[in-house]
Amino acid sequence: MLILGSTCLTMVVYIASINSMFIILPTVGRDLTINPASLQWIVTAYALTSGCFLLLFGRLADIFGRKLIFLSGCIWFIGFTLGCGFSRTGLELIIMRALTGIGGAAMIPACLGILAHTFPPSHARTIAFSTFQAAAPCGGVLGTVVGGVVTQFASVSWRALFYVLAGVASLVLAGAIICFPNDRVDKSADKRVDWLGAFLITAGLVLLLFCLGEGEIAPQQWGTPYIIALLILSVVLIAAFIGWEHYVETRLTFPPLMKLDLFARGKWKFSAILLISFLVNGAFISWQYWATQYYQNYWLVTPTYTVLFFLPMFFVGFTLLILVVFGCTMTSLASLLFAVIDPNAMYWAFGFPAAILDVVGADIIMSGGSLVCSHLALPEEQSLAGGLFNTVTQIGISFATTISTIVYDRVVRSRSAADGVLLDQYASNAPPDALLQGYRSAQWTNFAFAIFGALVGTIVLRGIGRIGGKHTDHDKQNEQATSGPA
């Protein structure tokens, strides 16, 4: 139970470091004079590095020991979280957030590997993984409440949030030192690391998401030469990673960073869960981002009131197919409500039901998805599988927030021009009607992400049944046989 408690507290801090940003963004933007189109980088920089490095740290945790990787990542996380609090410019804060994400990338796959090792395939594992993922709403509550309160009442405003997060992370570090079992690394195991593969996929994903985030605000937007060059390079690097991993697996003796056949496990259900998590969690986080902008910049409410508006989502929170499709649909409805929102209506008409619906899909996908990935992965792949699942989730957050930001920016500029308003550098003089149309368009984008996730679940996850009973070696062999030899 102590191990489970420590891993759950880790998830609380990890999610709090994401959710708390939404509440403080408008204040940070005004304090550090950050372009609204660049403001999303405070969220996406953390998700980007966290997502891009999860795969590497998942592999390192399986090879060199999960406790070692966890403790190293936790110390790193604490240091750069404090650095965020001392940032003097928007660029400094974004860089510190990106570096903080690397620490999170080391902690989460190590936790998943420790849980998988502690709880063998059984109903106990189901409970453990579900409890671990259920800690996410707790992190959401902590981050949202603390972020809103300290931003409005602390003398150092939003900076106090990072000091609180660093303090809670220090408790996580102490708990891990005491509670996590010492690493028992198999000395006969191949400890060689596919560093080239790690470089290719990390660099490729970082460049891709950087281009998506900067393409709209570059000097010549998407026609800017460096955006075009980096976008092409990112695609080449990702393609090279796939080719290299296939070459390593079939021609060389050391293990690849990631076995490509992992995606085909369970008749491609592993890939389906990854895609659904990418779409739904992206829509989930992006909804929070734009709902915060709407409340604080359009309704002009305080951070504390914004906290109250979000609280219902944290208190909501058969077969896996039914749950996944149901969850995707509920998350899509939250975005739909804000896409058609009436600004003159009371909070209870649109904001309250959206706050409840939005969290349903994300919680179901995180709990069920991580369990499916663990179920389909071999014992020596547990941290890697957990890292891959969370990699796709974090990249989905960056992708959805970035795409919705592009849509928002285009709509606001187009509507402002139609109204005869010449926007300043930071679009701070955009008319209210243009802002409203931008917020609505961003939420339509989130709705499309989530509803596509429901469609994927309906088509691909048929027959998956119940996950969580005792898992025999014979079952594992049957699952791997669906994709050929491992």
PDB file of C-alpha atoms in Angstrom, residues 266-483:
ATOM      1  CA  GLY A 266      -4.038  -7.725 -29.581  1.00  0.00           C
ATOM      2  CA  LYS A 267      -5.037  -7.351 -33.247  1.00  0.00           C
ATOM      3  CA  TRP A 268      -3.939  -3.701 -33.276  1.00  0.00           C
ATOM      4  CA  LYS A 269      -5.894  -2.889 -30.124  1.00  0.00           C
ATOM      5  CA  PHE A 270      -2.678  -1.574 -28.564  1.00  0.00           C
ATOM      6  CA  SER A 271      -2.408   1.000 -31.360  1.00  0.00           C
ATOM      7  CA  ALA A 272      -6.108   1.812 -31.096  1.00  0.00           C
ATOM      8  CA  ILE A 273      -5.791   2.622 -27.401  1.00  0.00           C
ATOM      9  CA  LEU A 274      -2.810   4.869 -28.131  1.00  0.00           C
ATOM     10  CA  LEU A 275      -4.702   6.751 -30.835  1.00  0.00           C
ATOM     11  CA  ILE A 276      -7.792   7.163 -28.662  1.00  0.00           C
ATOM     12  CA  SER A 277      -5.678   8.462 -25.776  1.00  0.00           C
ATOM     13  CA  PHE A 278      -3.957  10.876 -28.172  1.00  0.00           C
ATOM     14  CA  LEU A 279      -7.282  12.274 -29.366  1.00  0.00           C
ATOM     15  CA  VAL A 280      -9.348  12.305 -26.190  1.00  0.00           C
ATOM     16  CA  ASN A 281      -6.720  13.554 -23.756  1.00  0.00           C
ATOM     17  CA  GLY A 282      -5.735  16.194 -26.287  1.00  0.00           C
ATOM     18  CA  ALA A 283      -9.355  17.353 -26.447  1.00  0.00           C
ATOM     19  CA  PHE A 284      -9.641  17.155 -22.641  1.00  0.00           C
ATOM     20  CA  ILE A 285      -6.658  19.385 -21.879  1.00  0.00           C
ATOM     21  CA  SER A 286      -7.296  21.735 -24.789  1.00  0.00           C
ATOM     22  CA  TRP A 287     -10.864  22.238 -23.545  1.00  0.00           C
ATOM     23  CA  GLN A 288      -9.518  23.345 -20.164  1.00  0.00           C
ATOM     24  CA  TYR A 289      -7.080  25.729 -21.842  1.00  0.00           C
ATOM     25  CA  TRP A 290      -9.763  27.479 -23.865  1.00  0.00           C
ATOM     26  CA  ALA A 291     -12.387  27.392 -21.124  1.00  0.00           C
ATOM     27  CA  THR A 292      -9.922  29.245 -18.883  1.00  0.00           C
ATOM     28  CA  GLN A 293      -9.284  31.847 -21.583  1.00  0.00           C
ATOM     29  CA  TYR A 294     -13.031  32.272 -22.033  1.00  0.00           C
ATOM     30  CA  TYR A 295     -13.764  32.683 -18.329  1.00  0.00           C
ATOM     31  CA  GLN A 296     -10.926  35.083 -17.531  1.00  0.00           C
ATOM     32  CA  ASN A 297     -10.594  37.051 -20.778  1.00  0.00           C
ATOM     33  CA  TYR A 298     -14.220  37.146 -21.978  1.00  0.00           C
ATOM     34  CA  TRP A 299     -16.252  36.860 -18.790  1.00  0.00           C
ATOM     35  CA  LEU A 300     -13.465  38.689 -16.900  1.00  0.00           C
ATOM     36  CA  VAL A 301     -13.789  36.576 -13.749  1.00  0.00           C
ATOM     37  CA  THR A 302     -10.998  36.170 -11.186  1.00  0.00           C
ATOM     38  CA  PRO A 303      -8.742  33.071 -10.961  1.00  0.00           C
ATOM     39  CA  THR A 304     -10.601  31.995  -7.811  1.00  0.00           C
ATOM     40  CA  TYR A 305     -13.958  32.045  -9.578  1.00  0.00           C
ATOM     41  CA  THR A 306     -12.400  30.101 -12.443  1.00  0.00           C
ATOM     42  CA  VAL A 307     -11.363  27.441  -9.936  1.00  0.00           C
ATOM     43  CA  LEU A 308     -14.955  27.136  -8.762  1.00  0.00           C
ATOM     44  CA  PHE A 309     -16.162  26.744 -12.344  1.00  0.00           C
ATOM     45  CA  PHE A 310     -13.779  23.808 -12.894  1.00  0.00           C
ATOM     46  CA  LEU A 311     -14.376  21.959  -9.617  1.00  0.00           C
ATOM     47  CA  PRO A 312     -17.368  19.866 -10.819  1.00  0.00           C
ATOM     48  CA  MET A 313     -15.151  18.002 -13.267  1.00  0.00           C
ATOM     49  CA  PHE A 314     -13.029  16.597 -10.454  1.00  0.00           C
ATOM     50  CA  PHE A 315     -15.947  15.071  -8.559  1.00  0.00           C
ATOM     51  CA  VAL A 316     -17.012  12.922 -11.462  1.00  0.00           C
ATOM     52  CA  GLY A 317     -14.246  11.044 -11.492  1.00  0.00           C
ATOM     53  CA  PHE A 318     -19.418  -3.810 -18.676  1.00  0.00           C
ATOM     54  CA  THR A 319     -16.799  -3.919 -21.176  1.00  0.00           C
ATOM     55  CA  LEU A 320     -13.939  -1.644 -22.050  1.00  0.00           C
ATOM     56  CA  LEU A 321     -15.445  -0.898 -25.464  1.00  0.00           C
ATOM     57  CA  ILE A 322     -18.601   0.576 -23.932  1.00  0.00           C
ATOM     58  CA  LEU A 323     -16.611   2.636 -21.429  1.00  0.00           C
ATOM     59  CA  VAL A 324     -14.194   3.967 -24.049  1.00  0.00           C
ATOM     60  CA  VAL A 325     -16.871   4.993 -26.540  1.00  0.00           C
ATOM     61  CA  PHE A 326     -19.000   6.443 -23.737  1.00  0.00           C
ATOM     62  CA  GLY A 327     -16.032   8.390 -22.383  1.00  0.00           C
ATOM     63  CA  CYS A 328     -15.033   9.766 -25.795  1.00  0.00           C
ATOM     64  CA  THR A 329     -18.599  10.867 -26.433  1.00  0.00           C
ATOM     65  CA  MET A 330     -18.872  12.628 -23.070  1.00  0.00           C
ATOM     66  CA  THR A 331     -15.618  14.526 -23.643  1.00  0.00           C
ATOM     67  CA  SER A 332     -16.763  15.535 -27.119  1.00  0.00           C
ATOM     68  CA  LEU A 333     -20.020  16.919 -25.685  1.00  0.00           C
ATOM     69  CA  ALA A 334     -18.054  19.199 -23.338  1.00  0.00           C
ATOM     70  CA  SER A 335     -16.327  20.778 -26.336  1.00  0.00           C
ATOM     71  CA  LEU A 336     -19.638  20.929 -28.213  1.00  0.00           C
ATOM     72  CA  LEU A 337     -21.256  22.884 -25.370  1.00  0.00           C
ATOM     73  CA  PHE A 338     -18.530  25.535 -25.555  1.00  0.00           C
ATOM     74  CA  ALA A 339     -18.606  25.522 -29.357  1.00  0.00           C
ATOM     75  CA  VAL A 340     -22.239  26.682 -29.261  1.00  0.00           C
ATOM     76  CA  ILE A 341     -22.056  28.583 -25.964  1.00  0.00           C
ATOM     77  CA  ASP A 342     -24.320  31.569 -25.369  1.00  0.00           C
ATOM     78  CA  PRO A 343     -22.202  34.206 -23.586  1.00  0.00           C
ATOM     79  CA  ASN A 344     -25.322  35.659 -21.988  1.00  0.00           C
ATOM     80  CA  ALA A 345     -26.375  32.338 -20.458  1.00  0.00           C
ATOM     81  CA  MET A 346     -25.673  31.446 -16.827  1.00  0.00           C
ATOM     82  CA  TYR A 347     -22.685  29.249 -15.930  1.00  0.00           C
ATOM     83  CA  TRP A 348     -25.064  26.402 -15.055  1.00  0.00           C
ATOM     84  CA  ALA A 349     -26.383  26.197 -18.619  1.00  0.00           C
ATOM     85  CA  PHE A 350     -23.084  25.478 -20.394  1.00  0.00           C
ATOM     86  CA  GLY A 351     -20.049  25.661 -18.086  1.00  0.00           C
ATOM     87  CA  PHE A 352     -21.281  23.305 -15.358  1.00  0.00           C
ATOM     88  CA  PRO A 353     -22.367  20.365 -17.571  1.00  0.00           C
ATOM     89  CA  ALA A 354     -19.239  20.798 -19.717  1.00  0.00           C
ATOM     90  CA  ALA A 355     -16.998  20.588 -16.632  1.00  0.00           C
ATOM     91  CA  ILE A 356     -18.659  17.296 -15.673  1.00  0.00           C
ATOM     92  CA  LEU A 357     -18.642  15.758 -19.150  1.00  0.00           C
ATOM     93  CA  ASP A 358     -15.085  16.714 -20.119  1.00  0.00           C
ATOM     94  CA  VAL A 359     -13.340  14.636 -17.458  1.00  0.00           C
ATOM     95  CA  VAL A 360     -15.272  11.401 -18.105  1.00  0.00           C
ATOM     96  CA  GLY A 361     -13.486  10.392 -21.286  1.00  0.00           C
ATOM     97  CA  ALA A 362      -9.999  11.283 -20.084  1.00  0.00           C
ATOM     98  CA  ASP A 363     -10.339   9.346 -16.819  1.00  0.00           C
ATOM     99  CA  ILE A 364     -11.716   6.236 -18.521  1.00  0.00           C
ATOM    100  CA  ILE A 365      -9.032   6.289 -21.214  1.00  0.00           C
ATOM    101  CA  MET A 366      -6.182   6.826 -18.740  1.00  0.00           C
ATOM    102  CA  SER A 367      -7.321   4.009 -16.438  1.00  0.00           C
ATOM    103  CA  GLY A 368      -8.401   1.509 -19.075  1.00  0.00           C
ATOM    104  CA  GLY A 369      -5.705   2.414 -21.573  1.00  0.00           C
ATOM    105  CA  SER A 370      -2.769   1.969 -19.210  1.00  0.00           C
ATOM    106  CA  LEU A 371      -4.231  -1.355 -18.090  1.00  0.00           C
ATOM    107  CA  VAL A 372      -4.593  -2.607 -21.673  1.00  0.00           C
ATOM    108  CA  CYS A 373      -1.016  -1.586 -22.492  1.00  0.00           C
ATOM    109  CA  SER A 374       0.282  -3.412 -19.416  1.00  0.00           C
ATOM    110  CA  HIS A 375      -1.846  -6.442 -20.308  1.00  0.00           C
ATOM    111  CA  LEU A 376      -0.372  -6.661 -23.819  1.00  0.00           C
ATOM    112  CA  ALA A 377       3.264  -5.975 -22.868  1.00  0.00           C
ATOM    113  CA  LEU A 378       5.856  -8.505 -21.713  1.00  0.00           C
ATOM    114  CA  PRO A 379       7.303  -8.231 -18.175  1.00  0.00           C
ATOM    115  CA  GLU A 380      10.517  -6.659 -19.465  1.00  0.00           C
ATOM    116  CA  GLU A 381       8.480  -4.149 -21.503  1.00  0.00           C
ATOM    117  CA  GLN A 382       6.293  -2.767 -18.709  1.00  0.00           C
ATOM    118  CA  SER A 383       8.028   0.595 -18.226  1.00  0.00           C
ATOM    119  CA  LEU A 384       8.476   0.951 -21.982  1.00  0.00           C
ATOM    120  CA  ALA A 385       4.786   0.240 -22.649  1.00  0.00           C
ATOM    121  CA  GLY A 386       3.751   2.673 -19.923  1.00  0.00           C
ATOM    122  CA  GLY A 387       6.155   5.244 -21.319  1.00  0.00           C
ATOM    123  CA  LEU A 388       4.796   4.781 -24.831  1.00  0.00           C
ATOM    124  CA  PHE A 389       1.204   5.199 -23.639  1.00  0.00           C
ATOM    125  CA  ASN A 390       2.022   8.398 -21.786  1.00  0.00           C
ATOM    126  CA  THR A 391       4.213   9.618 -24.664  1.00  0.00           C
ATOM    127  CA  VAL A 392       1.284   9.471 -27.036  1.00  0.00           C
ATOM    128  CA  THR A 393      -0.973  11.083 -24.418  1.00  0.00           C
ATOM    129  CA  GLN A 394       1.372  14.022 -23.841  1.00  0.00           C
ATOM    130  CA  ILE A 395       1.970  14.517 -27.555  1.00  0.00           C
ATOM    131  CA  GLY A 396      -1.798  14.485 -28.029  1.00  0.00           C
ATOM    132  CA  ILE A 397      -2.068  17.298 -25.476  1.00  0.00           C
ATOM    133  CA  SER A 398       0.553  19.362 -27.322  1.00  0.00           C
ATOM    134  CA  PHE A 399      -0.962  18.585 -30.711  1.00  0.00           C
ATOM    135  CA  ALA A 400      -4.578  19.364 -29.805  1.00  0.00           C
ATOM    136  CA  THR A 401      -3.694  22.563 -27.948  1.00  0.00           C
ATOM    137  CA  THR A 402      -1.496  23.702 -30.827  1.00  0.00           C
ATOM    138  CA  ILE A 403      -4.041  22.939 -33.547  1.00  0.00           C
ATOM    139  CA  SER A 404      -6.863  24.601 -31.613  1.00  0.00           C
ATOM    140  CA  THR A 405      -4.605  27.632 -31.060  1.00  0.00           C
ATOM    141  CA  ILE A 406      -3.997  27.873 -34.804  1.00  0.00           C
ATOM    142  CA  VAL A 407      -7.745  27.728 -35.434  1.00  0.00           C
ATOM    143  CA  TYR A 408      -8.417  30.322 -32.718  1.00  0.00           C
ATOM    144  CA  ASP A 409      -5.766  32.716 -34.032  1.00  0.00           C
ATOM    145  CA  ARG A 410      -7.001  32.475 -37.626  1.00  0.00           C
ATOM    146  CA  VAL A 411     -10.620  33.071 -36.643  1.00  0.00           C
ATOM    147  CA  VAL A 412      -9.836  36.005 -34.325  1.00  0.00           C
ATOM    148  CA  ARG A 413      -7.695  37.741 -36.948  1.00  0.00           C
ATOM    149  CA  SER A 414     -10.205  37.110 -39.717  1.00  0.00           C
ATOM    150  CA  ARG A 415     -13.163  38.313 -37.646  1.00  0.00           C
ATOM    151  CA  SER A 416     -11.254  41.366 -36.385  1.00  0.00           C
ATOM    152  CA  ALA A 417     -10.306  42.316 -39.943  1.00  0.00           C
ATOM    153  CA  ALA A 418     -13.938  41.948 -41.014  1.00  0.00           C
ATOM    154  CA  ASP A 419     -14.904  44.350 -38.207  1.00  0.00           C
ATOM    155  CA  GLY A 420     -12.270  46.834 -39.372  1.00  0.00           C
ATOM    156  CA  VAL A 421     -10.021  46.376 -36.325  1.00  0.00           C
ATOM    157  CA  LEU A 422      -6.246  46.419 -36.854  1.00  0.00           C
ATOM    158  CA  LEU A 423      -4.834  44.098 -34.193  1.00  0.00           C
ATOM    159  CA  ASP A 424      -1.715  44.998 -32.244  1.00  0.00           C
ATOM    160  CA  GLN A 425       1.241  42.631 -31.849  1.00  0.00           C
ATOM    161  CA  TYR A 426      -0.389  40.637 -29.051  1.00  0.00           C
ATOM    162  CA  ALA A 427      -3.979  40.858 -30.363  1.00  0.00           C
ATOM    163  CA  SER A 428      -4.937  42.416 -27.027  1.00  0.00           C
ATOM    164  CA  ASN A 429      -7.339  44.811 -28.756  1.00  0.00           C
ATOM    165  CA  ALA A 430      -9.395  42.077 -30.431  1.00  0.00           C
ATOM    166  CA  PRO A 431     -13.124  42.876 -30.187  1.00  0.00           C
ATOM    167  CA  PRO A 432     -15.207  40.674 -27.864  1.00  0.00           C
ATOM    168  CA  ASP A 433     -17.169  39.199 -30.754  1.00  0.00           C
ATOM    169  CA  ALA A 434     -13.942  38.055 -32.441  1.00  0.00           C
ATOM    170  CA  LEU A 435     -12.739  36.482 -29.189  1.00  0.00           C
ATOM    171  CA  LEU A 436     -16.025  34.636 -28.765  1.00  0.00           C
ATOM    172  CA  GLN A 437     -15.901  33.248 -32.294  1.00  0.00           C
ATOM    173  CA  GLY A 438     -12.282  32.209 -31.735  1.00  0.00           C
ATOM    174  CA  TYR A 439     -13.134  30.363 -28.518  1.00  0.00           C
ATOM    175  CA  ARG A 440     -16.051  28.627 -30.199  1.00  0.00           C
ATOM    176  CA  SER A 441     -13.932  27.544 -33.164  1.00  0.00           C
ATOM    177  CA  ALA A 442     -11.226  26.154 -30.870  1.00  0.00           C
ATOM    178  CA  GLN A 443     -13.847  24.075 -29.061  1.00  0.00           C
ATOM    179  CA  TRP A 444     -15.237  22.765 -32.352  1.00  0.00           C
ATOM    180  CA  THR A 445     -11.707  21.526 -33.026  1.00  0.00           C
ATOM    181  CA  ASN A 446     -11.629  19.742 -29.660  1.00  0.00           C
ATOM    182  CA  PHE A 447     -15.038  18.228 -30.393  1.00  0.00           C
ATOM    183  CA  ALA A 448     -13.679  16.752 -33.636  1.00  0.00           C
ATOM    184  CA  PHE A 449     -10.716  15.179 -31.805  1.00  0.00           C
ATOM    185  CA  ALA A 450     -12.893  13.480 -29.197  1.00  0.00           C
ATOM    186  CA  ILE A 451     -15.598  12.267 -31.566  1.00  0.00           C
ATOM    187  CA  PHE A 452     -12.941  10.731 -33.828  1.00  0.00           C
ATOM    188  CA  GLY A 453     -11.639   8.881 -30.766  1.00  0.00           C
ATOM    189  CA  ALA A 454     -15.119   7.454 -30.200  1.00  0.00           C
ATOM    190  CA  LEU A 455     -15.219   6.317 -33.825  1.00  0.00           C
ATOM    191  CA  VAL A 456     -11.851   4.555 -33.517  1.00  0.00           C
ATOM    192  CA  GLY A 457     -12.994   2.811 -30.336  1.00  0.00           C
ATOM    193  CA  THR A 458     -16.201   1.626 -31.963  1.00  0.00           C
ATOM    194  CA  ILE A 459     -14.402   0.129 -34.963  1.00  0.00           C
ATOM    195  CA  VAL A 460     -11.180  -1.312 -33.511  1.00  0.00           C
ATOM    196  CA  LEU A 461     -11.967  -2.310 -29.914  1.00  0.00           C
ATOM    197  CA  ARG A 462     -14.729  -4.768 -30.675  1.00  0.00           C
ATOM    198  CA  GLY A 463     -14.296  -8.004 -28.783  1.00  0.00           C
ATOM    199  CA  ILE A 464     -11.727  -6.716 -26.301  1.00  0.00           C
ATOM    200  CA  GLY A 465     -13.985  -7.715 -23.383  1.00  0.00           C
ATOM    201  CA  ARG A 466     -12.828  -7.454 -19.780  1.00  0.00           C
ATOM    202  CA  ILE A 467      -9.289  -6.631 -18.782  1.00  0.00           C
ATOM    203  CA  GLY A 468      -7.931  -7.330 -15.336  1.00  0.00           C
ATOM    204  CA  GLY A 469      -8.361 -10.989 -14.517  1.00  0.00           C
ATOM    205  CA  LYS A 470      -5.520 -13.405 -14.054  1.00  0.00           C
ATOM    206  CA  HIS A 471      -3.296 -13.294 -17.103  1.00  0.00           C
ATOM    207  CA  THR A 472      -1.683 -16.590 -18.034  1.00  0.00           C
ATOM    208  CA  ASP A 473       1.363 -17.164 -20.193  1.00  0.00           C
ATOM    209  CA  HIS A 474      -0.919 -18.908 -22.664  1.00  0.00           C
ATOM    210  CA  ASP A 475      -3.016 -15.756 -22.980  1.00  0.00           C
ATOM    211  CA  LYS A 476       0.083 -13.666 -23.568  1.00  0.00           C
ATOM    212  CA  GLN A 477       1.293 -15.992 -26.305  1.00  0.00           C
ATOM    213  CA  ASN A 478      -2.093 -15.872 -28.015  1.00  0.00           C
ATOM    214  CA  GLU A 479      -2.092 -12.067 -27.962  1.00  0.00           C
ATOM    215  CA  GLN A 480       1.376 -11.825 -29.443  1.00  0.00           C
ATOM    216  CA  ALA A 481       0.530 -14.421 -32.055  1.00  0.00           C
ATOM    217  CA  THR A 482      -1.961 -12.015 -33.591  1.00  0.00           C
ATOM    218  CA  SER A 483       0.937  -9.959 -34.905  1.00  0.00           C
TER     219      SER A 483
END
